[in-house]
């Protein structure tokens, strides 16, 4: 590839101190005088920088040696910044320890420590020795010398070689040290003309002696080569004799040689390949980002290696084996890789838009881009969306006939753009006769790509002029949109004004665009506004680029720089930067498709807003904000803050929050207009066709296309905006009510609305100052809406929400508590209303916190009892116990609650619920009622023979014990229910034994005297229980034997032992047990081992 010749940058004042030694000049600043350069030096500088030495030799028969010396002298690079570019990162954002490891910094340290020696310049070749100091831990080791050689031509280092064997894209510290020595101490370097000129001065004898001494000095290395060359010279027809002259490595490059800085292409390829092989690690992305920044640095220096290095990077990106895997498995590319590919595509746009690009280079790049774009694994421009649409396509063919646009298509489109437009030339020129306020109307991202290309190639003034023209065209279009919207509203009936527009004015969003047009304009305009008067920081090269301090992270200070020839005196580059950021942030744009594109839009928006927040807003900038807010509110369909916006429009919450905070102290009315207008979220409000009736719009929205993957983040930003508005409006009841209404109307996520309610509650109840009742009421209203929204849906935070609402109502006052109890059916489920609402309100701690009097306490209690009875009627299973607890102090209400339980016991409530209520009744001193409930619970209970660990066993024991304590009649009523519903032998035997421990009726409440007499097993009611127990043991025995295995024989013998104990309680139990054993022997005679164990244990 033909490389464009690099134009040297202008000398910066920051570098003069380093380069003064080249010409012997002495500073003229601060009273010092410059030494005037000779005409020879002035001419030699120009020739050395722009003309190959071969051309000079061909032009003149003989060049005087002093002239040769000065040309050779000035042919070495004169700017340390060039050396730094090839030996360090483009942006030194690393900490001090990492900076110390960079080759440039190490080379400076070697030079300052006197490690450079034996420096000799022969023509266009520089050589020297650089000693690497030994490790301080091993002080006995000597310094290691490295031989360094450098070739250069026309102020560019064209090749380097060092004995250290460095393998990196950066030059090693030894090359840096020798180069800086030549720049800083040029006059102390021994300078010789090219070796060919010296050889011309020698006689034949001298030449022979020279050759023999050279061979003798290095005979082991060059002797075979010397013999080969001698043989060819002695052959008259050899190729070496057919050529005139002989090569001279010290005479500089020829006319046809590529004049570019030394770049190790193999090492660049290997470095990129190594980084890509590391996968998705953060270090990989950072290192490749540094390489992209290095490309931009080279482009800005107009170094041909910029495009050359980018080509090498691109080839390795396309050779990444992961691309094949992702394509074959239909997997999306990782986000880190997509970011790198986007940056790669944007860099190529800058390269092909070089205004000084030659036609040959442009054709070459177009060919490369087309070749890469046709690759099967080349990533698409928008893999998540509609890739068939091209920005400038006029093809009417159907979309399936178009090829998808790849990541290089933007660069291919840009390569077709020209710079020959006369209007564009006048904008970029300094022609004073041109109109004062020129504008440039072009597709906005394309126009901004021109600005980025100009900046990237070092045309800073031209890029600034074009940026101003673009911003002026945006402002003009903004005014046109405002007038059009006003005319449309005047012609429309009043009922139709402000209706949403369903058409798009903007096909693509400017914030989140792959080329970042907004950031390009903002950077261009703010860089021209940086305050350069602060000179407190060090200004040397190593001090600015490699100091360990973090002063580079301090945000720059800006000042107003007037725009030349501007009619508006208040207009400056800084005001234009703020205006273009506000216009782009306020653009109504469609939500991009795909998670990556949506997250990128959010990040670009947040990054731009953070930069705006770092700017000190003075009166001029505040006026800009006020004017832009007004234009955006009246901008119609082109503005995201206009009257009507599309349902798929990107929300303005984050942008409006910045505008509101900035305008609040300057223009409150305008600030609230912006904030309230931006609260809307049309994508959730225009949902009649996807609402499934459960108020769960968010999940339904995710099932449609295009999907809003960042909906949760957007709803969070909406909540933050609402919280900001409510906090600011807490002192103004009217505005607070307006904000509250808007928040309740537009926030559709219950979790976000709950978070907003919590935040407002914190604002209203500061820990060290009185409560703010209007804000507290607003939090309470939000909480009520949350309850209504989540009443019929599943929400894992529902319990937290209910408890919080009760807490908030306590802070509001008694009337709020009464309100939520009166309207409980609109807010809570019955179990929530009784267990979490009424119970908490009637607790002792709540009464103490509220400091209520007796009348107020009775009022709350009456409402709580009424709520409890209503909930028990609607949901007796879950609310009956709480209802009884709440109605304890009111006999009528308590009896009503008890009757509700009795009525529901037969067909609604299960045994566990009835047992719990029965135990409660006994605990409260109502044993008869407890007994009745226990009978009802027993009727609903079923316990089979193998349920010996059933959770109801304790309830069964309790119910039988309660019946036994009440008397023989109560026990007689309980035992038939027990024997009918419980068939577990162990449970029945335990009940049987417990009933004989004490006499029945000891706990009777009728006051009658009873004889203390234990119950007999042979008489009712225990006789029936005895028979049921024995039958249960017999049935259980046969059931166990059906599936018994030898490893369970021991457990079975233990079971029979317990059964025998129960059998013996009956008067004929021993006979029944013997019959059971005989029956087992007859039926299960095949289980000989088991029968043997039974005989051994029981002797039967």
PDB file of N, CA and C in Angstrom, residues 47 51-64 68 71 124 154 197 244-246 251-257:
ATOM      1  N   UNK A  47      15.354  20.582   3.255  1.00  0.00           N
ATOM      2  CA  UNK A  47      15.760  19.471   2.384  1.00  0.00           C
ATOM      3  C   UNK A  47      15.728  18.159   3.158  1.00  0.00           C
ATOM      4  N   UNK A  51      13.011  15.920   1.122  1.00  0.00           N
ATOM      5  CA  UNK A  51      13.610  15.437  -0.130  1.00  0.00           C
ATOM      6  C   UNK A  51      14.519  14.253   0.163  1.00  0.00           C
ATOM      7  N   UNK A  52      14.350  13.123  -0.546  1.00  0.00           N
ATOM      8  CA  UNK A  52      15.261  11.995  -0.354  1.00  0.00           C
ATOM      9  C   UNK A  52      16.698  12.395  -0.713  1.00  0.00           C
ATOM     10  N   UNK A  53      17.649  11.887   0.003  1.00  0.00           N
ATOM     11  CA  UNK A  53      19.048  12.244  -0.234  1.00  0.00           C
ATOM     12  C   UNK A  53      19.498  11.761  -1.606  1.00  0.00           C
ATOM     13  N   UNK A  54      18.893  10.686  -2.098  1.00  0.00           N
ATOM     14  CA  UNK A  54      19.243  10.206  -3.434  1.00  0.00           C
ATOM     15  C   UNK A  54      18.889  11.241  -4.491  1.00  0.00           C
ATOM     16  N   UNK A  55      17.770  11.935  -4.299  1.00  0.00           N
ATOM     17  CA  UNK A  55      17.381  12.982  -5.239  1.00  0.00           C
ATOM     18  C   UNK A  55      18.400  14.108  -5.244  1.00  0.00           C
ATOM     19  N   UNK A  56      18.900  14.450  -4.069  1.00  0.00           N
ATOM     20  CA  UNK A  56      19.919  15.505  -3.974  1.00  0.00           C
ATOM     21  C   UNK A  56      21.188  15.065  -4.695  1.00  0.00           C
ATOM     22  N   UNK A  57      21.576  13.802  -4.520  1.00  0.00           N
ATOM     23  CA  UNK A  57      22.796  13.306  -5.168  1.00  0.00           C
ATOM     24  C   UNK A  57      22.641  13.278  -6.688  1.00  0.00           C
ATOM     25  N   UNK A  58      21.445  12.929  -7.164  1.00  0.00           N
ATOM     26  CA  UNK A  58      21.225  12.872  -8.606  1.00  0.00           C
ATOM     27  C   UNK A  58      21.147  14.262  -9.216  1.00  0.00           C
ATOM     28  N   UNK A  59      20.756  15.229  -8.422  1.00  0.00           N
ATOM     29  CA  UNK A  59      20.603  16.597  -8.935  1.00  0.00           C
ATOM     30  C   UNK A  59      21.949  17.287  -9.111  1.00  0.00           C
ATOM     31  N   UNK A  60      22.907  16.976  -8.235  1.00  0.00           N
ATOM     32  CA  UNK A  60      24.210  17.645  -8.277  1.00  0.00           C
ATOM     33  C   UNK A  60      25.304  16.606  -8.439  1.00  0.00           C
ATOM     34  N   UNK A  61      26.325  16.977  -9.252  1.00  0.00           N
ATOM     35  CA  UNK A  61      27.446  16.067  -9.456  1.00  0.00           C
ATOM     36  C   UNK A  61      28.245  15.861  -8.188  1.00  0.00           C
ATOM     37  N   UNK A  62      28.441  16.949  -7.483  1.00  0.00           N
ATOM     38  CA  UNK A  62      29.227  16.833  -6.246  1.00  0.00           C
ATOM     39  C   UNK A  62      28.600  17.740  -5.191  1.00  0.00           C
ATOM     40  N   UNK A  63      28.429  17.199  -4.004  1.00  0.00           N
ATOM     41  CA  UNK A  63      27.839  17.941  -2.888  1.00  0.00           C
ATOM     42  C   UNK A  63      28.943  18.222  -1.892  1.00  0.00           C
ATOM     43  N   UNK A  64      29.175  19.460  -1.570  1.00  0.00           N
ATOM     44  CA  UNK A  64      30.233  19.774  -0.590  1.00  0.00           C
ATOM     45  C   UNK A  64      29.960  19.054   0.721  1.00  0.00           C
ATOM     46  N   UNK A  68      26.551  18.265   3.008  1.00  0.00           N
ATOM     47  CA  UNK A  68      26.117  16.905   3.348  1.00  0.00           C
ATOM     48  C   UNK A  68      25.958  16.749   4.851  1.00  0.00           C
ATOM     49  N   UNK A  71      22.722  18.382   6.076  1.00  0.00           N
ATOM     50  CA  UNK A  71      21.518  17.630   5.690  1.00  0.00           C
ATOM     51  C   UNK A  71      21.382  16.384   6.544  1.00  0.00           C
ATOM     52  N   UNK A 124      23.011   8.344   7.560  1.00  0.00           N
ATOM     53  CA  UNK A 124      21.652   8.206   8.058  1.00  0.00           C
ATOM     54  C   UNK A 124      21.513   6.984   8.972  1.00  0.00           C
ATOM     55  N   UNK A 154      14.521  11.492   6.318  1.00  0.00           N
ATOM     56  CA  UNK A 154      13.522  12.562   6.264  1.00  0.00           C
ATOM     57  C   UNK A 154      12.753  12.705   7.590  1.00  0.00           C
ATOM     58  N   UNK A 197      30.804   7.928   0.856  1.00  0.00           N
ATOM     59  CA  UNK A 197      31.585   9.135   0.607  1.00  0.00           C
ATOM     60  C   UNK A 197      33.001   8.966   1.152  1.00  0.00           C
ATOM     61  N   UNK A 244      25.132  -0.290 -11.496  1.00  0.00           N
ATOM     62  CA  UNK A 244      26.056   0.811 -11.207  1.00  0.00           C
ATOM     63  C   UNK A 244      26.066   1.088  -9.711  1.00  0.00           C
ATOM     64  N   UNK A 245      27.228   1.331  -9.177  1.00  0.00           N
ATOM     65  CA  UNK A 245      27.335   1.682  -7.774  1.00  0.00           C
ATOM     66  C   UNK A 245      27.160   0.468  -6.873  1.00  0.00           C
ATOM     67  N   UNK A 246      26.985   0.758  -5.588  1.00  0.00           N
ATOM     68  CA  UNK A 246      26.856  -0.300  -4.582  1.00  0.00           C
ATOM     69  C   UNK A 246      25.981   0.211  -3.450  1.00  0.00           C
ATOM     70  N   UNK A 251      23.516   5.761   3.589  1.00  0.00           N
ATOM     71  CA  UNK A 251      23.274   6.859   2.653  1.00  0.00           C
ATOM     72  C   UNK A 251      21.816   7.262   2.581  1.00  0.00           C
ATOM     73  N   UNK A 252      20.960   6.681   3.416  1.00  0.00           N
ATOM     74  CA  UNK A 252      19.554   7.064   3.390  1.00  0.00           C
ATOM     75  C   UNK A 252      18.765   6.252   2.399  1.00  0.00           C
ATOM     76  N   UNK A 253      17.450   6.421   2.448  1.00  0.00           N
ATOM     77  CA  UNK A 253      16.563   5.653   1.578  1.00  0.00           C
ATOM     78  C   UNK A 253      16.597   6.192   0.162  1.00  0.00           C
ATOM     79  N   UNK A 254      16.182   5.333  -0.764  1.00  0.00           N
ATOM     80  CA  UNK A 254      16.113   5.751  -2.157  1.00  0.00           C
ATOM     81  C   UNK A 254      14.791   6.455  -2.416  1.00  0.00           C
ATOM     82  N   UNK A 255      14.651   6.948  -3.642  1.00  0.00           N
ATOM     83  CA  UNK A 255      13.443   7.681  -3.999  1.00  0.00           C
ATOM     84  C   UNK A 255      12.217   6.778  -3.927  1.00  0.00           C
ATOM     85  N   UNK A 256      12.379   5.528  -4.301  1.00  0.00           N
ATOM     86  CA  UNK A 256      11.234   4.617  -4.378  1.00  0.00           C
ATOM     87  C   UNK A 256      10.880   3.972  -3.045  1.00  0.00           C
ATOM     88  N   UNK A 257      11.715   4.110  -2.043  1.00  0.00           N
ATOM     89  CA  UNK A 257      11.440   3.481  -0.751  1.00  0.00           C
ATOM     90  C   UNK A 257      10.283   4.182  -0.037  1.00  0.00           C
TER      91      UNK A 257
END
